[in-house]
Amino acid sequence: MPLDTVLLLDTSGSMAGRGMRELQRACKVFLDGVQETARQSNLKENVAVVEFGAKARVVQALTNDYSKCRRAIDSLKPGGRTPMFDGLMESLKEIITNGGVVRVCGRPLTPRVILMTDGLPTDENGETPEARLKVIAAAKAFSPSGWRECGLPHPVPIACVGCGDCDPSMLDAMAKMTNGMFVIVENIDELSSFFRRQVLLIRFAAKFAADVDQLRSRMALLAFFRELGEAVEDAELDGLMQLLLAMLCLEALAEAGGGSGGDDPCIDGLPQHGSRVRRGRDWKWGNQDGGTCGTVIKHDRRGVVQVQWDNGHENHYRQGAEGAQDLKVVVSRC
């Protein structure tokens, strides 16, 4: 199962001209790097493209067909305001519907959202305090304190990059809330460097997946970047380290005493009890569900859940076991 990354991109009117060209170039640098990582380490990455501008929508669902992603990037057109809340909600639904937790050398690696914006969030009334509060509330849904309530099977960190007239304090709060990171670029040309380092972070994780001490080491990460000729400022290096720890659930492992507890959401990657589910992308169980939805009633063992279907049938399904996702959490009512 590939790693999942959602590119959540500001395509508001303020991005017109050079801003949009640099954003598209940066995203293609990211895609080129993702492809190279897959060739080097056999770690594939599903990428989704979500925009928020004239409208918020999933331009390309999660896929490792990077030609589709490039076409999606090329299709982006600037216009409208900055409905960041709606973009976050589209990203959330995409991860719930199509995302999962990949394992690298037996270690979990959760999805991430990479959010780029150059402006203040808006709602139907423009740039209001309420629009900002809605964005913060949306970010909480991805966080360790909010993922269960919204139906995510695991917390998802958000890596924020801002420029122009963005709200740095809001983006920083979103990053801290989700154990992600925040970087502000003074020049739009720096976007490509930010996206390239996001690629290299995953390459580092793939290289040292079997060595927890290396994965936790800021010095090891810095040495890795230096070997590749990549200059990283201290603040961004700290952010990258935090993002990696969140994706690898290493902080959760430490708190659980080495991962022996059964309730670590990143390790199990399981929907909470009471979650509504339907058949997912690895379903192979015929018509056991009767074509209906079901309810998670028990976590039987690591990576396996028990579901009671609306047709009255009960059975056990893989939700991480064997690297398979038999189920997906239902966002809307069945």
Short mmCIF file of C-alpha atoms in Angstrom, two decimals:
data_model
loop_
_atom_site.label_atom_id
_atom_site.label_comp_id
_atom_site.label_asym_id
_atom_site.label_seq_id
_atom_site.Cartn_x
_atom_site.Cartn_y
_atom_site.Cartn_z
CA MET A 1 0.00 0.00 0.00
CA PRO A 2 1.48 3.42 -0.96
CA LEU A 3 1.94 6.43 1.29
CA ASP A 4 -0.84 9.02 0.87
CA THR A 5 -0.21 12.76 0.43
CA VAL A 6 -2.85 15.40 -0.27
CA LEU A 7 -1.64 18.60 -1.94
CA LEU A 8 -4.10 21.25 -0.71
CA LEU A 9 -3.51 24.29 -2.89
CA ASP A 10 -4.70 27.89 -2.79
CA THR A 11 -5.95 28.82 -6.27
CA SER A 12 -7.62 32.10 -5.29
CA GLY A 13 -7.41 35.16 -7.51
CA SER A 14 -4.35 36.48 -5.69
CA MET A 15 -2.35 33.54 -7.09
CA ALA A 16 -2.78 34.77 -10.67
CA GLY A 17 0.29 35.19 -12.85
CA ARG A 18 3.69 34.35 -11.40
CA GLY A 19 2.26 32.91 -8.20
CA MET A 20 0.33 30.20 -10.04
CA ARG A 21 3.25 29.42 -12.33
CA GLU A 22 5.61 28.95 -9.37
CA LEU A 23 3.05 26.83 -7.50
CA GLN A 24 2.62 24.56 -10.50
CA ARG A 25 6.38 24.31 -10.93
CA ALA A 26 6.83 23.42 -7.23
CA CYS A 27 4.17 20.71 -7.41
CA LYS A 28 5.88 19.17 -10.43
CA VAL A 29 9.21 19.20 -8.56
CA PHE A 30 7.39 17.28 -5.82
CA LEU A 31 5.96 14.75 -8.29
CA ASP A 32 9.34 14.24 -9.96
CA GLY A 33 10.86 13.56 -6.55
CA VAL A 34 8.09 11.15 -5.57
CA GLN A 35 8.72 9.15 -8.73
CA GLU A 36 12.43 9.04 -8.03
CA THR A 37 11.79 7.85 -4.45
CA ALA A 38 9.65 5.02 -5.79
CA ARG A 39 12.50 3.98 -8.10
CA GLN A 40 15.14 4.19 -5.36
CA SER A 41 13.34 2.61 -2.42
CA ASN A 42 10.25 0.91 -3.84
CA LEU A 43 8.14 3.19 -1.63
CA LYS A 44 5.31 4.46 -3.79
CA GLU A 45 3.26 7.50 -2.90
CA ASN A 46 -0.35 8.20 -3.75
CA VAL A 47 -0.91 11.91 -4.39
CA ALA A 48 -4.20 13.83 -4.45
CA VAL A 49 -4.68 17.39 -5.66
CA VAL A 50 -7.29 19.52 -3.88
CA GLU A 51 -7.84 23.19 -4.68
CA PHE A 52 -9.61 26.01 -2.88
CA GLY A 53 -10.30 29.15 -4.89
CA ALA A 54 -13.32 29.87 -7.06
CA LYS A 55 -14.48 26.57 -5.59
CA ALA A 56 -13.09 23.86 -3.33
CA ARG A 57 -12.83 20.47 -4.97
CA VAL A 58 -10.76 17.33 -5.40
CA VAL A 59 -9.09 17.91 -8.77
CA GLN A 60 -7.39 14.50 -8.66
CA ALA A 61 -8.15 11.73 -6.18
CA LEU A 62 -5.31 9.78 -4.55
CA THR A 63 -3.31 7.97 -7.22
CA ASN A 64 0.22 6.94 -8.10
CA ASP A 65 -0.44 7.64 -11.77
CA TYR A 66 1.63 10.83 -11.74
CA SER A 67 0.70 11.77 -15.30
CA LYS A 68 -2.85 12.29 -13.98
CA CYS A 69 -1.48 14.43 -11.15
CA ARG A 70 0.52 16.55 -13.59
CA ARG A 71 -2.55 17.10 -15.74
CA ALA A 72 -4.48 18.11 -12.62
CA ILE A 73 -1.75 20.62 -11.71
CA ASP A 74 -1.72 22.03 -15.24
CA SER A 75 -5.51 22.45 -15.11
CA LEU A 76 -5.46 24.77 -12.08
CA LYS A 77 -6.77 28.26 -12.77
CA PRO A 78 -6.65 31.15 -10.28
CA GLY A 79 -9.87 32.88 -9.29
CA GLY A 80 -12.25 33.66 -6.47
CA ARG A 81 -11.62 33.98 -2.76
CA THR A 82 -9.84 31.66 -0.28
CA PRO A 83 -12.32 29.05 1.06
CA MET A 84 -9.69 27.19 3.07
CA PHE A 85 -12.23 25.53 5.38
CA ASP A 86 -13.94 23.91 2.40
CA GLY A 87 -10.57 22.78 1.04
CA LEU A 88 -9.73 21.12 4.35
CA MET A 89 -13.08 19.36 4.38
CA GLU A 90 -12.50 18.04 0.84
CA SER A 91 -9.07 16.79 1.93
CA LEU A 92 -10.55 15.11 4.99
CA LYS A 93 -13.16 13.29 2.91
CA GLU A 94 -10.53 12.18 0.40
CA ILE A 95 -8.34 10.63 3.12
CA ILE A 96 -11.31 8.94 4.81
CA THR A 97 -12.56 7.55 1.52
CA ASN A 98 -9.31 6.54 -0.17
CA GLY A 99 -6.45 6.89 2.35
CA GLY A 100 -4.67 4.36 4.54
CA VAL A 101 -1.57 3.66 6.61
CA VAL A 102 1.39 2.20 4.72
CA ARG A 103 4.01 0.12 6.53
CA VAL A 104 7.70 0.55 5.80
CA CYS A 105 9.82 -2.27 7.28
CA GLY A 106 6.84 -3.02 9.50
CA ARG A 107 6.61 0.58 10.71
CA PRO A 108 3.41 2.61 10.10
CA LEU A 109 3.56 5.77 8.00
CA THR A 110 0.38 7.85 8.11
CA PRO A 111 -0.96 10.20 5.40
CA ARG A 112 -0.06 13.90 5.40
CA VAL A 113 -1.60 17.07 4.01
CA ILE A 114 0.65 19.71 2.42
CA LEU A 115 -1.21 23.03 2.46
CA MET A 116 -0.02 26.06 0.49
CA THR A 117 -1.69 29.49 0.73
CA ASP A 118 -0.88 33.13 0.07
CA GLY A 119 -3.89 34.71 1.74
CA LEU A 120 -6.38 34.91 4.58
CA PRO A 121 -9.22 32.39 4.74
CA THR A 122 -12.63 33.58 3.60
CA ASP A 123 -16.25 32.51 3.94
CA GLU A 124 -19.42 33.79 2.30
CA ASN A 125 -18.88 37.13 4.09
CA GLY A 126 -15.26 37.55 3.07
CA GLU A 127 -12.21 37.70 5.36
CA THR A 128 -13.90 37.40 8.75
CA PRO A 129 -12.85 36.21 12.22
CA GLU A 130 -15.44 33.46 11.81
CA ALA A 131 -13.70 32.17 8.68
CA ARG A 132 -10.45 31.86 10.62
CA LEU A 133 -12.15 30.03 13.49
CA LYS A 134 -13.74 27.58 11.06
CA VAL A 135 -10.32 26.76 9.61
CA ILE A 136 -8.89 26.10 13.07
CA ALA A 137 -11.87 23.87 13.85
CA ALA A 138 -11.34 21.99 10.59
CA ALA A 139 -7.66 21.46 11.40
CA LYS A 140 -8.64 19.95 14.75
CA ALA A 141 -10.41 17.16 12.86
CA PHE A 142 -6.99 15.97 11.64
CA SER A 143 -5.36 16.22 15.07
CA PRO A 144 -4.70 13.63 17.80
CA SER A 145 -7.58 15.14 19.79
CA GLY A 146 -10.09 15.24 16.91
CA TRP A 147 -9.53 12.36 14.50
CA ARG A 148 -11.88 9.91 16.24
CA GLU A 149 -14.83 12.29 16.25
CA CYS A 150 -14.69 12.94 12.51
CA GLY A 151 -14.17 9.29 11.51
CA LEU A 152 -10.50 9.25 10.51
CA PRO A 153 -8.80 5.94 11.32
CA HIS A 154 -5.67 7.85 12.48
CA PRO A 155 -4.40 11.42 13.07
CA VAL A 156 -3.02 13.23 10.00
CA PRO A 157 -0.35 15.97 10.30
CA ILE A 158 -0.60 19.11 8.17
CA ALA A 159 2.52 20.71 6.67
CA CYS A 160 1.72 24.38 5.99
CA VAL A 161 3.67 26.70 3.71
CA GLY A 162 2.58 30.33 3.49
CA CYS A 163 3.60 33.39 1.55
CA GLY A 164 2.23 36.82 0.64
CA ASP A 165 -0.64 37.96 2.84
CA CYS A 166 -1.16 34.66 4.66
CA ASP A 167 -1.98 34.46 8.38
CA PRO A 168 1.23 33.05 9.93
CA SER A 169 -0.23 32.67 13.43
CA MET A 170 -3.18 30.63 12.11
CA LEU A 171 -0.97 28.37 9.96
CA ASP A 172 1.42 27.86 12.85
CA ALA A 173 -1.50 26.94 15.12
CA MET A 174 -2.75 24.41 12.56
CA ALA A 175 0.70 22.85 12.30
CA LYS A 176 1.14 22.60 16.07
CA MET A 177 -2.37 21.22 16.56
CA THR A 178 -1.77 18.38 14.10
CA ASN A 179 1.93 17.80 14.93
CA GLY A 180 2.79 19.07 11.46
CA MET A 181 5.03 21.97 10.47
CA PHE A 182 4.85 25.56 9.25
CA VAL A 183 7.21 27.44 6.97
CA ILE A 184 6.79 30.92 5.53
CA VAL A 185 8.57 31.72 2.28
CA GLU A 186 9.49 35.32 1.61
CA ASN A 187 9.80 34.70 -2.12
CA ILE A 188 7.43 32.57 -4.19
CA ASP A 189 10.52 31.08 -5.87
CA GLU A 190 11.27 29.26 -2.59
CA LEU A 191 8.19 27.06 -2.94
CA SER A 192 10.02 24.47 -5.02
CA SER A 193 12.66 24.06 -2.31
CA PHE A 194 9.96 23.47 0.31
CA PHE A 195 8.26 20.81 -1.81
CA ARG A 196 11.58 19.14 -2.65
CA ARG A 197 12.42 18.81 1.04
CA GLN A 198 9.05 17.17 1.64
CA VAL A 199 10.11 14.51 -0.84
CA LEU A 200 13.51 14.05 0.79
CA LEU A 201 11.91 13.65 4.22
CA ILE A 202 10.10 10.52 3.01
CA ARG A 203 13.28 9.28 1.34
CA PHE A 204 15.01 9.60 4.73
CA ALA A 205 12.19 7.63 6.39
CA ALA A 206 12.48 4.87 3.79
CA LYS A 207 16.27 4.66 4.17
CA PHE A 208 16.26 4.36 7.98
CA ALA A 209 12.89 2.68 8.55
CA ALA A 210 14.52 -0.22 10.38
CA ASP A 211 16.52 2.04 12.72
CA VAL A 212 14.36 3.92 15.24
CA ASP A 213 17.33 5.77 16.73
CA GLN A 214 18.22 7.22 13.33
CA LEU A 215 14.62 8.16 12.62
CA ARG A 216 14.46 10.09 15.89
CA SER A 217 17.81 11.82 15.30
CA ARG A 218 17.78 15.45 14.23
CA MET A 219 21.49 15.16 13.48
CA ALA A 220 20.91 12.18 11.22
CA LEU A 221 18.26 14.10 9.30
CA LEU A 222 20.53 17.13 8.97
CA ALA A 223 23.41 14.94 7.75
CA PHE A 224 21.09 13.32 5.22
CA PHE A 225 20.12 16.71 3.78
CA ARG A 226 23.72 17.88 3.71
CA GLU A 227 24.81 14.79 1.80
CA LEU A 228 22.31 15.77 -0.88
CA GLY A 229 23.51 19.39 -0.92
CA GLU A 230 20.28 20.62 0.66
CA ALA A 231 20.65 23.62 3.00
CA VAL A 232 17.91 23.67 5.64
CA GLU A 233 17.43 26.35 8.29
CA ASP A 234 17.08 25.23 11.89
CA ALA A 235 13.40 26.13 12.20
CA GLU A 236 12.44 24.17 9.10
CA LEU A 237 14.59 21.21 10.15
CA ASP A 238 12.78 21.13 13.50
CA GLY A 239 9.46 21.22 11.66
CA LEU A 240 10.46 18.40 9.33
CA MET A 241 11.54 16.31 12.33
CA GLN A 242 8.21 16.92 14.06
CA LEU A 243 6.27 16.03 10.91
CA LEU A 244 8.23 12.81 10.46
CA LEU A 245 7.73 11.74 14.08
CA ALA A 246 3.99 12.33 13.71
CA MET A 247 3.78 10.35 10.47
CA LEU A 248 5.78 7.48 11.98
CA CYS A 249 3.87 7.63 15.29
CA LEU A 250 7.16 7.48 17.17
CA GLU A 251 5.94 9.85 19.89
CA ALA A 252 2.89 7.67 20.37
CA LEU A 253 5.11 4.61 20.62
CA ALA A 254 7.19 6.23 23.35
CA GLU A 255 4.11 7.21 25.34
CA ALA A 256 2.73 3.68 25.02
CA GLY A 257 5.93 2.15 26.36
CA GLY A 258 7.26 0.87 23.06
CA GLY A 259 3.95 0.30 21.37
CA SER A 260 2.61 -2.53 23.51
CA GLY A 261 -0.72 -0.84 24.09
CA GLY A 262 -3.57 -1.72 21.75
CA ASP A 263 -5.13 1.73 21.49
CA ASP A 264 -2.43 3.54 19.53
CA PRO A 265 -4.35 4.87 16.50
CA CYS A 266 -1.32 5.04 14.25
CA ILE A 267 -0.22 1.47 14.93
CA ASP A 268 -3.62 -0.07 14.56
CA GLY A 269 -4.94 2.36 11.96
CA LEU A 270 -8.43 1.25 12.94
CA PRO A 271 -11.75 3.12 12.84
CA GLN A 272 -13.15 3.67 16.30
CA HIS A 273 -15.96 1.58 17.74
CA GLY A 274 -19.27 2.75 16.33
CA SER A 275 -17.77 4.01 13.06
CA ARG A 276 -19.97 3.50 10.02
CA VAL A 277 -18.20 1.63 7.21
CA ARG A 278 -18.76 0.09 3.81
CA ARG A 279 -16.66 -2.17 1.58
CA GLY A 280 -13.26 -0.66 0.72
CA ARG A 281 -10.66 -0.99 -2.00
CA ASP A 282 -9.38 -4.45 -0.95
CA TRP A 283 -12.80 -6.04 -0.41
CA LYS A 284 -12.92 -9.69 -1.52
CA TRP A 285 -15.79 -11.02 0.55
CA GLY A 286 -18.57 -11.20 -2.01
CA ASN A 287 -21.96 -10.07 -0.78
CA GLN A 288 -21.41 -10.54 2.97
CA ASP A 289 -22.41 -6.91 3.49
CA GLY A 290 -25.56 -7.25 1.42
CA GLY A 291 -24.56 -4.07 -0.39
CA THR A 292 -25.25 -2.09 2.80
CA CYS A 293 -23.26 -0.19 5.41
CA GLY A 294 -22.16 -1.58 8.75
CA THR A 295 -20.94 -0.60 12.21
CA VAL A 296 -17.57 -1.40 13.78
CA ILE A 297 -18.37 -3.28 16.99
CA LYS A 298 -14.98 -4.68 18.04
CA HIS A 299 -11.23 -4.54 17.44
CA ASP A 300 -10.41 -8.25 17.46
CA ARG A 301 -6.64 -8.01 17.06
CA ARG A 302 -4.07 -5.73 15.51
CA GLY A 303 -5.27 -4.76 12.03
CA VAL A 304 -8.61 -6.64 12.22
CA VAL A 305 -12.07 -5.33 13.13
CA GLN A 306 -15.46 -6.93 13.60
CA VAL A 307 -18.39 -5.37 11.76
CA GLN A 308 -22.11 -5.83 12.10
CA TRP A 309 -23.75 -5.11 8.76
CA ASP A 310 -27.16 -3.51 8.44
CA ASN A 311 -28.41 -6.79 6.91
CA GLY A 312 -27.69 -8.51 10.25
CA HIS A 313 -24.53 -10.36 9.21
CA GLU A 314 -21.32 -10.11 11.30
CA ASN A 315 -17.74 -10.92 10.38
CA HIS A 316 -14.07 -9.92 10.74
CA TYR A 317 -12.25 -7.72 8.21
CA ARG A 318 -8.70 -6.62 7.52
CA GLN A 319 -8.03 -2.99 8.32
CA GLY A 320 -4.25 -3.00 8.16
CA ALA A 321 -3.65 -6.74 8.52
CA GLU A 322 -1.83 -8.16 5.46
CA GLY A 323 -1.48 -4.57 4.27
CA ALA A 324 -5.15 -4.61 3.20
CA GLN A 325 -8.06 -2.23 3.74
CA ASP A 326 -11.30 -4.19 3.37
CA LEU A 327 -13.33 -1.25 4.65
CA LYS A 328 -13.65 2.47 4.32
CA VAL A 329 -15.24 4.85 6.79
CA VAL A 330 -18.45 6.45 5.56
CA VAL A 331 -18.48 10.27 5.75
CA SER A 332 -22.09 10.85 4.73
CA ARG A 333 -25.13 8.92 5.82
CA CYS A 334 -25.56 5.48 4.20
#
